[in-house]
Short mmCIF file of C-alpha atoms in Angstrom, two decimals:
data_model
loop_
_atom_site.label_atom_id
_atom_site.label_comp_id
_atom_site.label_asym_id
_atom_site.label_seq_id
_atom_site.Cartn_x
_atom_site.Cartn_y
_atom_site.Cartn_z
CA MET A 1 -85.52 28.44 12.92
CA SER A 2 -84.97 25.13 14.60
CA ASN A 3 -84.53 23.20 11.36
CA GLN A 4 -81.58 25.27 10.21
CA PRO A 5 -79.10 22.36 9.75
CA LEU A 6 -81.60 20.31 7.77
CA PHE A 7 -82.42 23.34 5.64
CA TRP A 8 -78.73 23.80 4.88
CA ILE A 9 -78.35 20.17 3.87
CA PHE A 10 -81.26 20.38 1.44
CA ALA A 11 -80.13 23.77 0.15
CA LEU A 12 -76.67 22.35 -0.56
CA LEU A 13 -78.19 19.32 -2.27
CA THR A 14 -80.33 21.59 -4.42
CA CYS A 15 -77.39 23.76 -5.46
CA GLY A 16 -75.12 20.73 -5.85
CA GLY A 17 -77.61 19.05 -8.16
CA ALA A 18 -77.95 22.22 -10.20
CA VAL A 19 -74.18 22.57 -10.50
CA GLY A 20 -74.00 18.90 -11.45
CA VAL A 21 -76.40 19.52 -14.32
CA VAL A 22 -74.16 22.30 -15.60
CA ILE A 23 -70.83 20.53 -15.14
CA SER A 24 -71.71 17.03 -16.31
CA GLN A 25 -71.40 16.30 -19.99
CA ASN A 26 -73.32 13.06 -19.96
CA ILE A 27 -76.99 13.67 -20.53
CA VAL A 28 -78.16 10.77 -18.35
CA ARG A 29 -76.08 12.00 -15.41
CA MET A 30 -77.51 15.46 -15.98
CA ALA A 31 -81.01 14.03 -15.66
CA PHE A 32 -80.04 12.34 -12.40
CA SER A 33 -78.53 15.56 -11.03
CA LEU A 34 -81.76 17.29 -11.92
CA ILE A 35 -83.70 14.68 -9.93
CA VAL A 36 -81.50 15.41 -6.90
CA SER A 37 -81.92 19.15 -7.33
CA LEU A 38 -85.69 19.13 -7.81
CA GLY A 39 -86.26 16.57 -5.07
CA SER A 40 -84.27 18.62 -2.59
CA THR A 41 -86.27 21.67 -3.59
CA ALA A 42 -89.37 19.76 -2.51
CA GLY A 43 -87.59 19.11 0.79
CA LEU A 44 -86.98 22.84 1.16
CA PHE A 45 -90.66 23.54 0.56
CA PHE A 46 -91.61 21.04 3.26
CA LEU A 47 -89.16 22.62 5.68
CA LEU A 48 -90.72 26.01 4.99
CA GLU A 49 -94.13 24.58 5.97
CA ALA A 50 -95.47 24.78 2.44
CA ASP A 51 -96.73 21.22 2.29
CA PHE A 52 -98.96 21.63 -0.74
CA VAL A 53 -96.27 23.29 -2.84
CA GLY A 54 -93.78 20.62 -1.76
CA ALA A 55 -96.11 17.80 -2.69
CA THR A 56 -96.87 19.45 -6.01
CA GLN A 57 -93.17 19.84 -6.66
CA LEU A 58 -92.69 16.11 -6.13
CA LEU A 59 -95.77 15.19 -8.14
CA VAL A 60 -95.28 17.47 -11.12
CA TYR A 61 -91.56 18.12 -11.40
CA VAL A 62 -89.94 14.99 -10.00
CA GLY A 63 -92.72 12.66 -11.10
CA GLY A 64 -93.78 14.28 -14.36
CA THR A 65 -91.30 16.64 -15.93
CA LEU A 66 -88.35 14.37 -15.28
CA VAL A 67 -90.13 11.43 -16.88
CA LEU A 68 -90.64 13.67 -19.90
CA LEU A 69 -86.97 14.62 -19.78
CA ILE A 70 -85.86 11.00 -19.64
CA PHE A 71 -88.12 10.15 -22.56
CA GLY A 72 -86.46 13.08 -24.31
CA VAL A 73 -83.06 11.51 -23.56
CA MET A 74 -84.30 8.21 -24.95
CA LEU A 75 -85.42 10.00 -28.08
CA THR A 76 -82.12 11.73 -28.68
CA ALA A 77 -79.44 9.41 -27.29
CA SER A 78 -77.60 7.89 -30.19
CA GLY A 79 -74.78 6.13 -28.38
CA PRO A 80 -73.41 5.30 -24.95
CA PHE A 81 -71.33 7.94 -23.20
CA GLN A 82 -72.29 10.60 -25.65
CA GLN A 83 -70.72 13.88 -24.66
CA ILE A 84 -72.35 17.21 -25.12
CA ARG A 85 -69.95 19.82 -26.42
CA VAL A 86 -70.76 23.49 -26.20
CA SER A 87 -69.08 26.27 -28.07
CA PRO A 88 -67.55 29.17 -26.10
CA GLY A 89 -70.28 31.45 -27.39
CA GLU A 90 -72.98 29.24 -25.92
CA THR A 91 -71.10 29.07 -22.62
CA PHE A 92 -70.89 32.84 -22.54
CA LEU A 93 -74.56 33.29 -23.40
CA GLY A 94 -75.66 30.72 -20.84
CA ALA A 95 -73.49 32.25 -18.13
CA ALA A 96 -74.83 35.73 -18.92
CA VAL A 97 -78.47 34.62 -18.72
CA GLY A 98 -77.77 32.65 -15.54
CA LEU A 99 -76.02 35.59 -13.87
CA LEU A 100 -78.82 37.95 -14.86
CA LEU A 101 -81.42 35.62 -13.36
CA LEU A 102 -79.31 35.22 -10.24
CA SER A 103 -79.04 38.98 -9.81
CA VAL A 104 -82.79 39.41 -10.28
CA ILE A 105 -83.45 36.81 -7.58
CA ALA A 106 -80.78 38.24 -5.28
CA PHE A 107 -82.12 41.78 -5.55
CA THR A 108 -85.65 40.54 -4.92
CA VAL A 109 -84.59 38.62 -1.82
CA ILE A 110 -82.71 41.62 -0.46
CA ASP A 111 -85.53 44.04 -1.20
CA VAL A 112 -88.34 42.13 0.52
CA GLU A 113 -88.98 43.01 4.17
CA TRP A 114 -89.27 39.48 5.45
CA ASP A 115 -90.30 40.33 9.02
CA THR A 116 -93.31 42.39 7.93
CA LEU A 117 -94.27 39.75 5.42
CA ASN A 118 -94.04 36.94 7.96
CA ALA A 119 -96.19 38.84 10.42
CA ALA A 120 -98.81 39.47 7.76
CA ARG A 121 -98.76 35.84 6.74
CA THR A 122 -99.24 34.58 10.27
CA GLU A 123 -102.15 36.96 10.70
CA ALA A 124 -103.80 35.97 7.42
CA SER A 125 -103.83 32.23 8.01
CA PRO A 126 -102.62 31.02 11.39
CA GLY A 127 -102.87 27.38 10.35
CA ALA A 128 -100.20 27.82 7.71
CA GLU A 129 -97.59 28.05 10.45
CA SER A 130 -97.81 24.31 11.13
CA GLY A 131 -97.49 23.26 7.51
CA ASN A 132 -101.19 22.65 6.92
CA THR A 133 -101.86 24.72 3.85
CA ALA A 134 -103.81 22.49 1.48
CA ARG A 135 -107.24 23.21 3.01
CA ALA A 136 -106.64 26.96 3.05
CA ILE A 137 -105.58 26.84 -0.59
CA GLY A 138 -108.62 24.73 -1.43
CA LEU A 139 -110.94 27.24 0.23
CA ARG A 140 -109.43 30.10 -1.79
CA LEU A 141 -109.66 28.05 -4.96
CA VAL A 142 -113.38 27.38 -4.60
CA GLY A 143 -113.92 31.08 -4.08
CA ILE A 144 -113.74 31.90 -0.38
CA PRO A 145 -111.51 34.95 0.22
CA ALA A 146 -109.05 34.94 3.10
CA ASP A 147 -111.07 37.25 5.34
CA HIS A 148 -114.45 35.74 4.55
CA GLU A 149 -116.43 34.08 7.32
CA ILE A 150 -118.32 31.19 5.77
CA GLY A 151 -122.04 31.58 6.23
CA VAL A 152 -121.75 35.05 7.76
CA HIS A 153 -121.33 37.41 4.82
CA GLU A 154 -122.75 34.87 2.49
CA GLY A 155 -125.03 37.26 0.65
CA ARG A 156 -122.33 39.66 -0.43
CA GLY A 157 -121.09 39.26 -3.95
CA GLY A 158 -118.03 40.58 -5.69
CA ARG A 159 -115.42 38.80 -3.59
CA THR A 160 -114.58 35.49 -5.13
CA GLY A 161 -111.17 34.51 -3.78
CA TYR A 162 -109.12 32.87 -6.51
CA LEU A 163 -112.01 31.19 -8.27
CA LEU A 164 -111.42 32.98 -11.57
CA PRO A 165 -107.66 32.24 -11.65
CA PHE A 166 -108.51 28.63 -10.79
CA GLU A 167 -110.75 28.32 -13.82
CA ILE A 168 -108.24 30.18 -15.99
CA VAL A 169 -105.66 27.57 -14.99
CA SER A 170 -107.82 24.92 -16.58
CA ILE A 171 -108.05 26.99 -19.79
CA HIS A 172 -104.26 27.28 -19.76
CA LEU A 173 -103.90 23.54 -19.32
CA LEU A 174 -106.28 23.03 -22.22
CA VAL A 175 -104.18 25.30 -24.42
CA VAL A 176 -101.01 23.46 -23.42
CA LEU A 177 -102.66 20.10 -24.06
CA VAL A 178 -103.85 21.04 -27.54
CA GLY A 179 -100.55 22.75 -28.35
CA ALA A 180 -98.48 19.78 -27.21
CA ALA A 181 -100.61 17.36 -29.19
CA TYR A 182 -100.35 19.58 -32.26
CA LEU A 183 -96.56 19.95 -32.02
CA ALA A 184 -96.06 16.23 -31.48
CA ARG A 185 -98.16 15.53 -34.54
CA ALA A 186 -96.20 18.05 -36.61
CA LYS A 187 -92.93 16.38 -35.56
CA ARG A 188 -94.27 13.00 -36.48
CA ARG A 189 -95.29 14.29 -39.90
CA VAL A 190 -91.75 15.44 -40.48
CA ALA A 191 -90.36 12.18 -39.11
CA ASP A 192 -92.32 9.90 -41.44
CA GLY A 193 -92.98 12.27 -44.29
CA SER A 194 -93.04 9.34 -46.72
CA THR A 195 -96.56 8.35 -45.72
CA GLY A 196 -97.71 11.92 -46.22
CA GLY A 197 -100.54 11.32 -43.77
CA GLU A 198 -102.39 14.54 -43.04
CA ASN A 199 -103.95 14.33 -39.62
CA MET B 1 -93.26 22.65 14.29
CA ILE B 2 -90.87 20.27 16.04
CA ASP B 3 -93.38 17.51 15.44
CA PHE B 4 -93.44 18.29 11.75
CA LEU B 5 -89.65 18.35 11.66
CA ASN B 6 -89.48 14.95 13.36
CA HIS B 7 -91.88 13.48 10.84
CA PHE B 8 -89.81 14.87 8.04
CA LEU B 9 -86.57 13.51 9.50
CA LEU B 10 -88.11 10.12 10.18
CA PHE B 11 -89.45 9.93 6.66
CA THR B 12 -86.12 10.88 5.09
CA LEU B 13 -84.09 8.50 7.25
CA ALA B 14 -86.55 5.63 6.79
CA GLY B 15 -86.46 6.19 3.06
CA ILE B 16 -82.68 6.04 2.95
CA GLY B 17 -82.53 3.12 5.39
CA MET B 18 -85.07 0.97 3.58
CA LEU B 19 -82.99 1.33 0.46
CA LEU B 20 -79.60 0.68 2.06
CA VAL B 21 -80.51 -2.18 4.41
CA PRO B 22 -81.68 -4.67 1.73
CA LEU B 23 -78.64 -3.81 -0.38
CA ALA B 24 -76.31 -4.37 2.56
CA ILE B 25 -78.00 -7.65 3.53
CA GLY B 26 -77.75 -8.84 -0.05
CA ARG B 27 -74.10 -7.97 -0.17
CA LEU B 28 -73.34 -9.89 3.03
CA VAL B 29 -75.48 -12.96 2.32
CA ARG B 30 -75.25 -13.66 -1.39
CA PRO B 31 -72.76 -16.19 -2.77
CA ARG B 32 -70.36 -14.80 -5.30
CA LEU B 33 -69.87 -17.27 -8.19
CA PRO B 34 -69.60 -15.26 -11.39
CA SER B 35 -69.78 -16.97 -14.78
CA PRO B 36 -69.90 -15.48 -18.29
CA GLU B 37 -73.65 -16.18 -18.51
CA LYS B 38 -74.26 -14.36 -15.27
CA ASP B 39 -72.14 -11.44 -16.38
CA ALA B 40 -74.25 -11.02 -19.48
CA ILE B 41 -76.53 -8.01 -19.40
CA TYR B 42 -79.80 -9.84 -18.75
CA GLU B 43 -78.17 -12.97 -17.30
CA CYS B 44 -80.98 -15.14 -18.55
CA GLY B 45 -79.32 -16.87 -21.45
CA GLU B 46 -80.76 -14.66 -24.15
CA PRO B 47 -78.09 -12.83 -26.13
CA THR B 48 -79.02 -9.19 -26.62
CA ILE B 49 -79.65 -7.87 -30.09
CA GLY B 50 -78.02 -4.52 -30.77
CA SER B 51 -77.55 -1.70 -28.35
CA SER B 52 -80.15 -0.26 -26.04
CA TYR B 53 -79.15 3.21 -27.20
CA VAL B 54 -81.65 3.31 -29.98
CA GLN B 55 -83.96 6.17 -30.72
CA PHE B 56 -87.22 5.41 -28.98
CA ASP B 57 -90.56 6.01 -30.53
CA LEU B 58 -91.96 9.51 -30.30
CA ARG B 59 -95.21 8.10 -28.92
CA PHE B 60 -93.59 7.66 -25.51
CA TYR B 61 -92.86 11.37 -25.49
CA VAL B 62 -96.40 12.33 -26.52
CA VAL B 63 -97.89 10.14 -23.81
CA ALA B 64 -95.53 11.70 -21.25
CA LEU B 65 -96.61 15.17 -22.38
CA LEU B 66 -100.27 14.29 -21.97
CA PHE B 67 -99.49 12.71 -18.62
CA ILE B 68 -97.97 15.93 -17.29
CA ILE B 69 -101.06 17.96 -18.18
CA PHE B 70 -103.32 15.63 -16.24
CA ASP B 71 -100.71 15.39 -13.48
CA VAL B 72 -100.96 19.14 -12.94
CA GLU B 73 -104.72 18.88 -13.03
CA VAL B 74 -104.73 16.20 -10.34
CA ALA B 75 -102.47 18.37 -8.20
CA PHE B 76 -105.20 21.01 -8.27
CA PHE B 77 -107.78 18.43 -7.25
CA PHE B 78 -106.21 17.69 -3.87
CA PRO B 79 -106.96 20.97 -2.04
CA TRP B 80 -110.45 20.99 -3.49
CA ALA B 81 -111.06 17.41 -2.37
CA MET B 82 -110.02 18.22 1.19
CA VAL B 83 -112.40 21.19 1.34
CA TYR B 84 -115.22 19.28 -0.31
CA GLY B 85 -114.94 16.31 2.01
CA ASN B 86 -114.89 18.57 5.02
CA ALA B 87 -117.82 20.65 3.81
CA MET B 88 -119.90 17.57 3.11
CA GLN B 89 -119.23 16.26 6.62
CA LEU B 90 -120.35 19.61 8.00
CA ALA B 91 -123.47 19.61 5.82
CA ASP B 92 -124.85 16.75 7.92
CA GLY B 93 -127.62 18.36 9.98
CA ASN B 94 -127.44 15.77 12.77
CA LEU B 95 -123.89 16.68 13.71
CA GLY B 96 -123.22 17.41 17.38
CA ASP B 97 -121.91 20.80 18.50
CA GLU B 98 -118.53 19.45 19.53
CA ALA B 99 -117.98 17.62 16.24
CA ARG B 100 -119.16 20.66 14.31
CA ARG B 101 -116.64 22.86 16.10
CA THR B 102 -113.79 20.42 15.47
CA LEU B 103 -114.66 20.15 11.79
CA THR B 104 -114.98 23.93 11.45
CA ASN B 105 -111.57 24.46 12.99
CA ARG B 106 -110.12 21.87 10.69
CA LEU B 107 -111.69 23.41 7.62
CA LEU B 108 -110.61 26.96 8.44
CA THR B 109 -107.22 25.73 9.77
CA ALA B 110 -107.66 28.13 12.65
CA PRO B 111 -109.15 27.82 16.11
CA GLY B 112 -112.46 29.65 15.90
CA GLU B 113 -114.53 31.04 18.73
CA VAL B 114 -117.46 29.17 20.22
CA GLY B 115 -120.67 29.95 18.33
CA GLN B 116 -118.79 30.67 15.11
CA GLU B 117 -119.27 27.18 13.70
CA ILE B 118 -120.23 26.75 10.09
CA THR B 119 -123.90 25.86 9.81
CA ALA B 120 -125.11 22.85 7.85
CA ASP B 121 -126.72 25.10 5.22
CA ALA B 122 -123.57 27.15 4.67
CA ALA B 123 -121.49 24.01 4.46
CA HIS B 124 -123.88 22.49 1.97
CA TRP B 125 -123.74 25.65 -0.11
CA LEU B 126 -119.94 25.57 0.05
CA GLY B 127 -119.81 21.94 -1.01
CA VAL B 128 -122.21 22.38 -3.93
CA THR B 129 -120.41 25.52 -5.15
CA GLY B 130 -117.11 23.70 -4.92
CA LEU B 131 -118.53 20.78 -6.88
CA ILE B 132 -119.72 23.10 -9.65
CA ASP B 133 -116.33 24.84 -9.68
CA ILE B 134 -114.44 21.61 -10.09
CA LEU B 135 -116.86 20.32 -12.71
CA VAL B 136 -116.24 23.42 -14.81
CA PHE B 137 -112.49 23.01 -14.23
CA PHE B 138 -112.60 19.37 -15.22
CA GLY B 139 -115.05 19.95 -18.08
CA VAL B 140 -112.69 22.39 -19.79
CA LEU B 141 -109.94 19.80 -19.65
CA LEU B 142 -112.25 17.08 -20.87
CA VAL B 143 -112.67 19.15 -24.04
CA GLY B 144 -108.91 18.84 -24.53
CA PHE B 145 -109.06 15.13 -23.74
CA ALA B 146 -111.81 14.64 -26.29
CA TYR B 147 -109.76 16.57 -28.85
CA VAL B 148 -106.67 14.43 -28.26
CA TRP B 149 -108.73 11.26 -28.35
CA LYS B 150 -110.55 12.27 -31.52
CA ARG B 151 -107.38 13.21 -33.36
CA GLY B 152 -105.93 9.81 -32.56
CA ASP B 153 -103.03 10.87 -30.36
CA LEU B 154 -103.97 8.18 -27.87
CA ASP B 155 -103.94 5.35 -30.41
CA TRP B 156 -100.87 3.32 -29.64
CA VAL B 157 -101.02 1.31 -32.86
CA ARG B 158 -101.26 4.52 -34.77
CA ALA B 159 -99.92 3.64 -38.18
CA VAL B 160 -102.39 0.80 -38.60
CA ALA B 161 -105.30 2.77 -37.19
CA ASN B 162 -104.79 5.74 -39.48
CA ALA B 163 -103.50 4.12 -42.63
CA PRO B 164 -106.86 3.75 -44.42
CA THR B 165 -107.96 7.28 -43.53
CA SER B 166 -104.86 8.97 -44.91
CA ALA B 167 -105.05 6.80 -47.99
CA ASP B 168 -108.65 7.87 -48.51
CA ARG B 169 -107.82 11.54 -48.18
CA SER B 170 -104.85 11.52 -50.52
#
């Protein structure tokens, strides 16, 4: 890989941001470290020629989730320089969960035969090699399978690409939307219980 | 590949540079005459009332939550839009062979053989199917939007808007 040094820089930034989130005790600095970490992850995606995933990472995580997080900070922060203290039990539990996740990821990375996988990937969609993946993803999403020649096997049914998952995604988003609205309303009811407004 | 890398490097460096250069120029050029008024937080003569570390209204959080849902939805729109635009260009029956081949290669992100171009009919079919797909996708989410709107989660002046209703019910 010719972009090895750049990849290392972004990988270090990602890990450094993640470590910063863990080490820092100031919630605002944690949020900033998370921005660094998630933004560098987007950089890693771009370097791996996954342009759509990288853009989505920037759009959804850096642009959306972090805004939510900062609003969360604004909701909870009760004073400047508030420190978060954790009990030893929580530290132990967090470390155990983190190490378990790390071992799962490490074993997965070791187990995968990357050379075979790369060859298969190049064969499946040659355009993906140059970081041009959005159109290929779009074709799969509207229901064209990877090995389907448009207009050639048009009559054959039964092969629909990822059309069904695509539509299921929208159902999932609907569930999340309704659930989030419901939870927020429940919280508000608790917050101003004096009005007793049933919504 | 190298081209892509260069773009990426250029973008990163330009981003950092455009941030640092104005700051550096400002630091070199600006006069430094501090006064108590200028050292105040907003330096516009208005004394601040209280601390900014107050608990913000929950409505900000709700709006951010709703924003993320539609953010994810928009992210799914981009690949579809690229395919749809391409298919609709290909659906033009008066397209020349050369243009048709270029557009086909762009749509399939792979160099195809001569004579394998997507026909106008197939492209039209692809575009219309894609449009129906995305309308279903969007329609499902519009149900959620209608729900949120109907239940009043989008009303910013909520307390006033809902006060008579809750009084009626109780």
